[in-house]
Amino acid sequence: MSSNNSRQLGLDAFRLLAALSVIFLHVGYYEGLPRIFGAEMRLSGRWAVPFFFMLSGFFSAPSLISDPNRIAHQSAKAFWVLIVSSLAMTPLLVWQLGLGDAAKKIISTEVLSQGTHFHLWFLSSLSFGLFVFFAMRIYGTNRSAMALVALSLGIMIFDAYYPNGRPFQTFSRYLMCFPFLYLGMLIRWKNLRLTLSAALGLTFLGVLLQNVEAYVLRELFDKSPFQFDFLIGTIPFATGAFFLAMQLPESPRLAVAARLGQKYSLGIYVFHPYFIYILTQGVPWNGRVYSLSIVPLTFVMTLLSLGIVFRYFPASERILAASRGDLQRLDDLQPFPPAFPDAEDD
C-alpha cells in the first residue's frame, strides 16, 4: 500500500477513537469516582470534535480550489444529516423532557443551531462553516478568512478565560468550526507532516497544557474543569492527534479500525446518547465499577446496534455517510495552492 493509503487508514481509524472520546464527554460527572478522575476523563476527550472539523477541512480542501460548488453541496448534505439526526433523536427528547417541553424546543430557533439534542450542534456548525468558506472562496479574500479564524479563536479563548462564568458558551462553541476547518485545509494545501515522535510530543504538550489551564482557572476563578468546551491546549492536542493519525504504520488491525471508523464513527456520534440514557436511567447500577464501565458499554452497544441497522436498512448508512467530508480520497495527495485568489499577495 502507498503512504497515502497509510495516511488514509490512520485518519479513518482515528475517527473511531474520536467517536469514543465524544462519549467520554457526554457520560456526565462519573459519580462514584474521585472528582479529579472525572475531570481528566472529560478533558481527555476535548480533542475529538476539533479533530472531526480538521478532518472535514482536510478532505474538503482540494474541492475548495478546483470546484467550490462541491463545498456548497457538502454543506447542504451536512444540514440534511442534521435534520435526519434531529428526527431520529426526537424520541429521546420527548422521553427526557416530556411532550410539551419537547415540542417547544422543536419549534424554537435553537433547533437550527443544535438540532433536537445538544450534541448535534456539530453538524449545524459543520454545515455553516463549510458554507461560509465556500462564500469566501467565491466572494472573499484570504485576509477575510484569516480574520474570521482569528476572531473566532479570540472569542473562544475569551469565553473560556472569562472570570465569571461563560458569557458566550453556545456561540463560542459554534465558532469552533472556523479555526479547525481552516487548520485541516492548511495541512492539506501545504502538505504538512510531522514525524511520529514530534506528533506524540505535540499531543502530550496539548494534554499537559489543557490540564495546567484547567487547574489555573479553577484556582483563580473557581471554574469547574467539567465545563470547558475549548482551551488553548486543545489546539496542540487535536493537531498532534491529527498528525499522529497520519503517521501510524500500516497493519491489519489498523485496516480493521479504519473500516469501522469510516463506516460507524458518525453514527456513534449521533446515536450514543440513547445508550447513555438507557444505562444511566434504566439500569439500577451504581458505584465505581459502573462509572468506569459506562463508556465502553455505550460504545459497544452503539456500534453493534448500528451494525444491525446498517445491515437491514442500508439507506441509513448512506445518509450518515453524506456529511463525512470525504470529497476526495488520498489517491493523489499533492500540495495545493492557497485557498483564495489573493493569498500569495498577503
mmCIF file of N, CA and C in Angstrom, residues 21-129:
data_model
loop_
_atom_site.group_PDB
_atom_site.id
_atom_site.type_symbol
_atom_site.label_atom_id
_atom_site.label_comp_id
_atom_site.label_asym_id
_atom_site.label_seq_id
_atom_site.Cartn_x
_atom_site.Cartn_y
_atom_site.Cartn_z
ATOM 1 N N SER A 21 -14.062 9.108 22.233
ATOM 2 C CA SER A 21 -13.722 10.246 23.094
ATOM 3 C C SER A 21 -14.911 11.162 23.319
ATOM 4 N N VAL A 22 -15.788 11.280 22.323
ATOM 5 C CA VAL A 22 -17.001 12.081 22.498
ATOM 6 C C VAL A 22 -17.868 11.488 23.601
ATOM 7 N N ILE A 23 -17.916 10.167 23.681
ATOM 8 C CA ILE A 23 -18.693 9.524 24.747
ATOM 9 C C ILE A 23 -18.114 9.883 26.109
ATOM 10 N N PHE A 24 -16.791 9.975 26.214
ATOM 11 C CA PHE A 24 -16.165 10.418 27.465
ATOM 12 C C PHE A 24 -16.747 11.758 27.915
ATOM 13 N N LEU A 25 -17.015 12.645 26.958
ATOM 14 C CA LEU A 25 -17.507 13.979 27.280
ATOM 15 C C LEU A 25 -18.946 13.970 27.765
ATOM 16 N N HIS A 26 -19.746 13.045 27.263
ATOM 17 C CA HIS A 26 -21.190 13.123 27.460
ATOM 18 C C HIS A 26 -21.723 12.218 28.559
ATOM 19 N N VAL A 27 -20.864 11.398 29.148
ATOM 20 C CA VAL A 27 -21.336 10.477 30.175
ATOM 21 C C VAL A 27 -21.803 11.221 31.419
ATOM 22 N N GLY A 28 -21.153 12.314 31.759
ATOM 23 C CA GLY A 28 -21.557 13.064 32.950
ATOM 24 C C GLY A 28 -20.381 13.310 33.860
ATOM 25 N N TYR A 29 -20.619 13.187 35.163
ATOM 26 C CA TYR A 29 -19.596 13.539 36.143
ATOM 27 C C TYR A 29 -18.947 12.321 36.783
ATOM 28 N N TYR A 30 -19.225 11.127 36.265
ATOM 29 C CA TYR A 30 -18.586 9.905 36.736
ATOM 30 C C TYR A 30 -18.752 9.745 38.241
ATOM 31 N N GLU A 31 -20.034 9.712 38.660
ATOM 32 C CA GLU A 31 -20.337 9.542 40.073
ATOM 33 C C GLU A 31 -19.741 8.233 40.584
ATOM 34 N N GLY A 32 -19.257 8.263 41.799
ATOM 35 C CA GLY A 32 -18.624 7.097 42.393
ATOM 36 C C GLY A 32 -17.124 7.084 42.233
ATOM 37 N N LEU A 33 -16.610 7.984 41.408
ATOM 38 C CA LEU A 33 -15.170 8.097 41.205
ATOM 39 C C LEU A 33 -14.680 9.426 41.766
ATOM 40 N N PRO A 34 -13.395 9.527 42.109
ATOM 41 C CA PRO A 34 -12.861 10.825 42.547
ATOM 42 C C PRO A 34 -13.129 11.895 41.498
ATOM 43 N N ARG A 35 -13.453 13.088 41.955
ATOM 44 C CA ARG A 35 -13.824 14.164 41.039
ATOM 45 C C ARG A 35 -12.714 14.465 40.030
ATOM 46 N N ILE A 36 -11.478 14.387 40.465
ATOM 47 C CA ILE A 36 -10.372 14.680 39.557
ATOM 48 C C ILE A 36 -10.315 13.662 38.418
ATOM 49 N N PHE A 37 -10.725 12.422 38.694
ATOM 50 C CA PHE A 37 -10.731 11.402 37.646
ATOM 51 C C PHE A 37 -11.776 11.741 36.586
ATOM 52 N N GLY A 38 -12.961 12.149 37.033
ATOM 53 C CA GLY A 38 -13.989 12.542 36.077
ATOM 54 C C GLY A 38 -13.565 13.727 35.236
ATOM 55 N N ALA A 39 -12.887 14.691 35.878
ATOM 56 C CA ALA A 39 -12.408 15.861 35.135
ATOM 57 C C ALA A 39 -11.386 15.457 34.081
ATOM 58 N N GLU A 40 -10.484 14.544 34.445
ATOM 59 C CA GLU A 40 -9.476 14.083 33.489
ATOM 60 C C GLU A 40 -10.115 13.325 32.332
ATOM 61 N N MET A 41 -11.133 12.545 32.623
ATOM 62 C CA MET A 41 -11.827 11.808 31.564
ATOM 63 C C MET A 41 -12.420 12.771 30.547
ATOM 64 N N ARG A 42 -13.031 13.829 31.040
ATOM 65 C CA ARG A 42 -13.672 14.778 30.124
ATOM 66 C C ARG A 42 -12.632 15.604 29.369
ATOM 67 N N LEU A 43 -11.587 16.027 30.058
ATOM 68 C CA LEU A 43 -10.531 16.775 29.368
ATOM 69 C C LEU A 43 -9.863 15.927 28.288
ATOM 70 N N SER A 44 -9.760 14.639 28.528
ATOM 71 C CA SER A 44 -9.094 13.762 27.560
ATOM 72 C C SER A 44 -9.884 13.616 26.271
ATOM 73 N N GLY A 45 -11.164 13.977 26.299
ATOM 74 C CA GLY A 45 -11.972 13.869 25.091
ATOM 75 C C GLY A 45 -12.119 15.157 24.315
ATOM 76 N N ARG A 46 -11.487 16.234 24.783
ATOM 77 C CA ARG A 46 -11.695 17.547 24.162
ATOM 78 C C ARG A 46 -11.119 17.656 22.753
ATOM 79 N N TRP A 47 -10.234 16.770 22.382
ATOM 80 C CA TRP A 47 -9.626 16.830 21.058
ATOM 81 C C TRP A 47 -10.573 16.351 19.959
ATOM 82 N N ALA A 48 -11.616 15.603 20.315
ATOM 83 C CA ALA A 48 -12.373 14.829 19.337
ATOM 84 C C ALA A 48 -13.126 15.691 18.329
ATOM 85 N N VAL A 49 -13.932 16.633 18.809
ATOM 86 C CA VAL A 49 -14.717 17.458 17.878
ATOM 87 C C VAL A 49 -13.812 18.336 17.017
ATOM 88 N N PRO A 50 -12.779 19.009 17.586
ATOM 89 C CA PRO A 50 -11.838 19.709 16.703
ATOM 90 C C PRO A 50 -11.206 18.791 15.659
ATOM 91 N N PHE A 51 -10.904 17.558 16.030
ATOM 92 C CA PHE A 51 -10.350 16.600 15.071
ATOM 93 C C PHE A 51 -11.331 16.346 13.934
ATOM 94 N N PHE A 52 -12.606 16.176 14.253
ATOM 95 C CA PHE A 52 -13.607 15.958 13.206
ATOM 96 C C PHE A 52 -13.689 17.159 12.265
ATOM 97 N N PHE A 53 -13.616 18.365 12.824
ATOM 98 C CA PHE A 53 -13.612 19.557 11.968
ATOM 99 C C PHE A 53 -12.370 19.568 11.074
ATOM 100 N N MET A 54 -11.210 19.274 11.653
ATOM 101 C CA MET A 54 -9.975 19.254 10.868
ATOM 102 C C MET A 54 -10.056 18.219 9.749
ATOM 103 N N LEU A 55 -10.630 17.073 10.052
ATOM 104 C CA LEU A 55 -10.766 16.022 9.051
ATOM 105 C C LEU A 55 -11.640 16.490 7.887
ATOM 106 N N SER A 56 -12.747 17.154 8.204
ATOM 107 C CA SER A 56 -13.620 17.676 7.151
ATOM 108 C C SER A 56 -12.902 18.729 6.322
ATOM 109 N N GLY A 57 -12.151 19.615 6.984
ATOM 110 C CA GLY A 57 -11.390 20.617 6.249
ATOM 111 C C GLY A 57 -10.319 19.992 5.379
ATOM 112 N N PHE A 58 -9.665 18.960 5.892
ATOM 113 C CA PHE A 58 -8.598 18.284 5.153
ATOM 114 C C PHE A 58 -9.119 17.675 3.855
ATOM 115 N N PHE A 59 -10.249 16.984 3.933
ATOM 116 C CA PHE A 59 -10.797 16.341 2.748
ATOM 117 C C PHE A 59 -11.501 17.324 1.822
ATOM 118 N N SER A 60 -11.947 18.451 2.358
ATOM 119 C CA SER A 60 -12.641 19.438 1.532
ATOM 120 C C SER A 60 -11.688 20.376 0.811
ATOM 121 N N ALA A 61 -10.445 20.455 1.263
ATOM 122 C CA ALA A 61 -9.512 21.463 0.762
ATOM 123 C C ALA A 61 -9.330 21.448 -0.751
ATOM 124 N N PRO A 62 -9.111 20.300 -1.397
ATOM 125 C CA PRO A 62 -8.918 20.338 -2.854
ATOM 126 C C PRO A 62 -10.123 20.886 -3.600
ATOM 127 N N SER A 63 -11.330 20.518 -3.154
ATOM 128 C CA SER A 63 -12.533 20.977 -3.847
ATOM 129 C C SER A 63 -12.762 22.469 -3.667
ATOM 130 N N LEU A 64 -12.291 23.021 -2.571
ATOM 131 C CA LEU A 64 -12.448 24.460 -2.382
ATOM 132 C C LEU A 64 -11.683 25.227 -3.443
ATOM 133 N N ILE A 65 -10.614 24.619 -3.963
ATOM 134 C CA ILE A 65 -9.841 25.231 -5.038
ATOM 135 C C ILE A 65 -10.431 24.905 -6.400
ATOM 136 N N SER A 66 -10.644 23.621 -6.655
ATOM 137 C CA SER A 66 -10.969 23.181 -8.012
ATOM 138 C C SER A 66 -12.450 23.250 -8.339
ATOM 139 N N ASP A 67 -13.307 23.056 -7.340
ATOM 140 C CA ASP A 67 -14.750 23.022 -7.593
ATOM 141 C C ASP A 67 -15.495 23.457 -6.338
ATOM 142 N N PRO A 68 -15.535 24.772 -6.053
ATOM 143 C CA PRO A 68 -16.158 25.247 -4.813
ATOM 144 C C PRO A 68 -17.616 24.833 -4.650
ATOM 145 N N ASN A 69 -18.308 24.602 -5.764
ATOM 146 C CA ASN A 69 -19.709 24.205 -5.658
ATOM 147 C C ASN A 69 -19.875 22.886 -4.907
ATOM 148 N N ARG A 70 -18.858 22.055 -4.945
ATOM 149 C CA ARG A 70 -18.920 20.802 -4.189
ATOM 150 C C ARG A 70 -18.930 21.069 -2.687
ATOM 151 N N ILE A 71 -18.277 22.146 -2.262
ATOM 152 C CA ILE A 71 -18.304 22.513 -0.843
ATOM 153 C C ILE A 71 -19.703 22.960 -0.442
ATOM 154 N N ALA A 72 -20.351 23.740 -1.297
ATOM 155 C CA ALA A 72 -21.729 24.137 -1.024
ATOM 156 C C ALA A 72 -22.633 22.913 -0.945
ATOM 157 N N HIS A 73 -22.399 21.965 -1.841
ATOM 158 C CA HIS A 73 -23.183 20.729 -1.832
ATOM 159 C C HIS A 73 -22.929 19.942 -0.549
ATOM 160 N N GLN A 74 -21.682 19.905 -0.119
ATOM 161 C CA GLN A 74 -21.337 19.210 1.118
ATOM 162 C C GLN A 74 -21.975 19.891 2.326
ATOM 163 N N SER A 75 -22.020 21.214 2.311
ATOM 164 C CA SER A 75 -22.679 21.954 3.383
ATOM 165 C C SER A 75 -24.157 21.593 3.458
ATOM 166 N N ALA A 76 -24.797 21.518 2.299
ATOM 167 C CA ALA A 76 -26.216 21.155 2.258
ATOM 168 C C ALA A 76 -26.433 19.729 2.759
ATOM 169 N N LYS A 77 -25.516 18.831 2.414
ATOM 170 C CA LYS A 77 -25.632 17.451 2.883
ATOM 171 C C LYS A 77 -25.505 17.372 4.401
ATOM 172 N N ALA A 78 -24.557 18.135 4.951
ATOM 173 C CA ALA A 78 -24.389 18.131 6.403
ATOM 174 C C ALA A 78 -25.651 18.639 7.093
ATOM 175 N N PHE A 79 -26.285 19.656 6.504
ATOM 176 C CA PHE A 79 -27.524 20.170 7.096
ATOM 177 C C PHE A 79 -28.638 19.135 6.972
ATOM 178 N N TRP A 80 -28.657 18.404 5.872
ATOM 179 C CA TRP A 80 -29.651 17.344 5.706
ATOM 180 C C TRP A 80 -29.451 16.258 6.763
ATOM 181 N N VAL A 81 -28.206 15.895 7.030
ATOM 182 C CA VAL A 81 -27.931 14.907 8.071
ATOM 183 C C VAL A 81 -28.357 15.445 9.437
ATOM 184 N N LEU A 82 -28.191 16.745 9.669
ATOM 185 C CA LEU A 82 -28.673 17.362 10.907
ATOM 186 C C LEU A 82 -30.180 17.173 11.054
ATOM 187 N N ILE A 83 -30.918 17.391 9.970
ATOM 188 C CA ILE A 83 -32.375 17.239 10.016
ATOM 189 C C ILE A 83 -32.757 15.792 10.322
ATOM 190 N N VAL A 84 -32.146 14.856 9.592
ATOM 191 C CA VAL A 84 -32.457 13.439 9.797
ATOM 192 C C VAL A 84 -32.075 12.999 11.209
ATOM 193 N N SER A 85 -30.905 13.432 11.674
ATOM 194 C CA SER A 85 -30.461 13.068 13.019
ATOM 195 C C SER A 85 -31.380 13.664 14.082
ATOM 196 N N SER A 86 -31.845 14.881 13.853
ATOM 197 C CA SER A 86 -32.762 15.515 14.799
ATOM 198 C C SER A 86 -34.069 14.741 14.892
ATOM 199 N N LEU A 87 -34.562 14.295 13.752
ATOM 200 C CA LEU A 87 -35.775 13.472 13.763
ATOM 201 C C LEU A 87 -35.530 12.167 14.513
ATOM 202 N N ALA A 88 -34.361 11.573 14.294
ATOM 203 C CA ALA A 88 -34.042 10.310 14.953
ATOM 204 C C ALA A 88 -33.868 10.480 16.460
ATOM 205 N N MET A 89 -33.429 11.665 16.903
ATOM 206 C CA MET A 89 -33.218 11.913 18.329
ATOM 207 C C MET A 89 -34.467 12.439 19.024
ATOM 208 N N THR A 90 -35.529 12.720 18.281
ATOM 209 C CA THR A 90 -36.745 13.279 18.879
ATOM 210 C C THR A 90 -37.363 12.370 19.936
ATOM 211 N N PRO A 91 -37.438 11.045 19.737
ATOM 212 C CA PRO A 91 -37.981 10.208 20.818
ATOM 213 C C PRO A 91 -37.241 10.364 22.143
ATOM 214 N N LEU A 92 -35.915 10.479 22.100
ATOM 215 C CA LEU A 92 -35.162 10.686 23.337
ATOM 216 C C LEU A 92 -35.490 12.038 23.947
ATOM 217 N N LEU A 93 -35.662 13.056 23.100
ATOM 218 C CA LEU A 93 -36.031 14.381 23.595
ATOM 219 C C LEU A 93 -37.359 14.328 24.338
ATOM 220 N N VAL A 94 -38.346 13.659 23.757
ATOM 221 C CA VAL A 94 -39.658 13.524 24.403
ATOM 222 C C VAL A 94 -39.528 12.722 25.690
ATOM 223 N N TRP A 95 -38.733 11.696 25.647
ATOM 224 C CA TRP A 95 -38.506 10.844 26.817
ATOM 225 C C TRP A 95 -37.910 11.654 27.964
ATOM 226 N N GLN A 96 -36.979 12.540 27.652
ATOM 227 C CA GLN A 96 -36.286 13.302 28.683
ATOM 228 C C GLN A 96 -37.088 14.501 29.182
ATOM 229 N N LEU A 97 -37.757 15.221 28.271
ATOM 230 C CA LEU A 97 -38.408 16.484 28.622
ATOM 231 C C LEU A 97 -39.917 16.391 28.757
ATOM 232 N N GLY A 98 -40.519 15.377 28.184
ATOM 233 C CA GLY A 98 -41.969 15.345 28.106
ATOM 234 C C GLY A 98 -42.436 15.960 26.794
ATOM 235 N N LEU A 99 -43.636 15.645 26.393
ATOM 236 C CA LEU A 99 -44.130 16.048 25.079
ATOM 237 C C LEU A 99 -44.217 17.563 24.931
ATOM 238 N N GLY A 100 -44.698 18.261 25.968
ATOM 239 C CA GLY A 100 -44.876 19.710 25.872
ATOM 240 C C GLY A 100 -43.564 20.457 25.703
ATOM 241 N N ASP A 101 -42.609 20.203 26.594
ATOM 242 C CA ASP A 101 -41.317 20.892 26.503
ATOM 243 C C ASP A 101 -40.544 20.482 25.253
ATOM 244 N N ALA A 102 -40.695 19.234 24.844
ATOM 245 C CA ALA A 102 -40.031 18.789 23.619
ATOM 246 C C ALA A 102 -40.575 19.541 22.411
ATOM 247 N N ALA A 103 -41.881 19.739 22.368
ATOM 248 C CA ALA A 103 -42.490 20.472 21.255
ATOM 249 C C ALA A 103 -41.996 21.918 21.224
ATOM 250 N N LYS A 104 -41.850 22.537 22.396
ATOM 251 C CA LYS A 104 -41.344 23.912 22.454
ATOM 252 C C LYS A 104 -39.922 23.995 21.896
ATOM 253 N N LYS A 105 -39.108 23.015 22.224
ATOM 254 C CA LYS A 105 -37.731 23.026 21.727
ATOM 255 C C LYS A 105 -37.695 22.837 20.215
ATOM 256 N N ILE A 106 -38.537 21.946 19.714
ATOM 257 C CA ILE A 106 -38.531 21.637 18.286
ATOM 258 C C ILE A 106 -38.907 22.849 17.448
ATOM 259 N N ILE A 107 -39.830 23.675 17.948
ATOM 260 C CA ILE A 107 -40.278 24.833 17.163
ATOM 261 C C ILE A 107 -39.479 26.094 17.491
ATOM 262 N N SER A 108 -38.467 25.987 18.340
ATOM 263 C CA SER A 108 -37.649 27.146 18.689
ATOM 264 C C SER A 108 -36.550 27.347 17.655
ATOM 265 N N THR A 109 -35.992 28.554 17.635
ATOM 266 C CA THR A 109 -34.878 28.832 16.720
ATOM 267 C C THR A 109 -33.618 28.072 17.121
ATOM 268 N N GLU A 110 -33.545 27.662 18.366
ATOM 269 C CA GLU A 110 -32.386 26.924 18.864
ATOM 270 C C GLU A 110 -32.148 25.638 18.086
ATOM 271 N N VAL A 111 -33.215 25.063 17.553
ATOM 272 C CA VAL A 111 -33.089 23.789 16.852
ATOM 273 C C VAL A 111 -32.235 23.917 15.595
ATOM 274 N N LEU A 112 -32.135 25.130 15.040
ATOM 275 C CA LEU A 112 -31.305 25.332 13.853
ATOM 276 C C LEU A 112 -29.819 25.218 14.169
ATOM 277 N N SER A 113 -29.441 25.584 15.383
ATOM 278 C CA SER A 113 -28.020 25.580 15.745
ATOM 279 C C SER A 113 -27.572 24.315 16.452
ATOM 280 N N GLN A 114 -28.506 23.558 17.028
ATOM 281 C CA GLN A 114 -28.085 22.348 17.733
ATOM 282 C C GLN A 114 -29.054 21.187 17.588
ATOM 283 N N GLY A 115 -29.987 21.265 16.661
ATOM 284 C CA GLY A 115 -30.888 20.155 16.450
ATOM 285 C C GLY A 115 -31.778 19.904 17.653
ATOM 286 N N THR A 116 -32.292 18.689 17.750
ATOM 287 C CA THR A 116 -33.182 18.346 18.855
ATOM 288 C C THR A 116 -32.431 17.793 20.061
ATOM 289 N N HIS A 117 -31.121 17.664 19.956
ATOM 290 C CA HIS A 117 -30.309 17.230 21.094
ATOM 291 C C HIS A 117 -29.011 18.013 21.063
ATOM 292 N N PHE A 118 -28.518 18.402 22.223
ATOM 293 C CA PHE A 118 -27.435 19.391 22.292
ATOM 294 C C PHE A 118 -26.203 19.003 21.488
ATOM 295 N N HIS A 119 -25.893 17.700 21.400
ATOM 296 C CA HIS A 119 -24.636 17.300 20.754
ATOM 297 C C HIS A 119 -24.680 17.446 19.235
ATOM 298 N N LEU A 120 -25.865 17.650 18.672
ATOM 299 C CA LEU A 120 -25.974 17.788 17.213
ATOM 300 C C LEU A 120 -25.520 19.155 16.723
ATOM 301 N N TRP A 121 -25.090 20.029 17.636
ATOM 302 C CA TRP A 121 -24.561 21.329 17.221
ATOM 303 C C TRP A 121 -23.394 21.152 16.247
ATOM 304 N N PHE A 122 -22.659 20.050 16.373
ATOM 305 C CA PHE A 122 -21.510 19.820 15.489
ATOM 306 C C PHE A 122 -21.933 19.805 14.024
ATOM 307 N N LEU A 123 -23.024 19.142 13.711
ATOM 308 C CA LEU A 123 -23.483 19.055 12.322
ATOM 309 C C LEU A 123 -23.926 20.413 11.803
ATOM 310 N N SER A 124 -24.619 21.175 12.636
ATOM 311 C CA SER A 124 -25.037 22.519 12.233
ATOM 312 C C SER A 124 -23.828 23.415 12.017
ATOM 313 N N SER A 125 -22.877 23.358 12.943
ATOM 314 C CA SER A 125 -21.671 24.175 12.830
ATOM 315 C C SER A 125 -20.853 23.774 11.608
ATOM 316 N N LEU A 126 -20.754 22.475 11.341
ATOM 317 C CA LEU A 126 -20.025 21.997 10.165
ATOM 318 C C LEU A 126 -20.664 22.514 8.885
ATOM 319 N N SER A 127 -21.976 22.416 8.804
ATOM 320 C CA SER A 127 -22.684 22.908 7.617
ATOM 321 C C SER A 127 -22.460 24.401 7.429
ATOM 322 N N PHE A 128 -22.569 25.148 8.512
ATOM 323 C CA PHE A 128 -22.392 26.598 8.447
ATOM 324 C C PHE A 128 -20.955 26.956 8.073
ATOM 325 N N GLY A 129 -19.994 26.286 8.690
ATOM 326 C CA GLY A 129 -18.593 26.579 8.409
ATOM 327 C C GLY A 129 -18.223 26.309 6.965
#
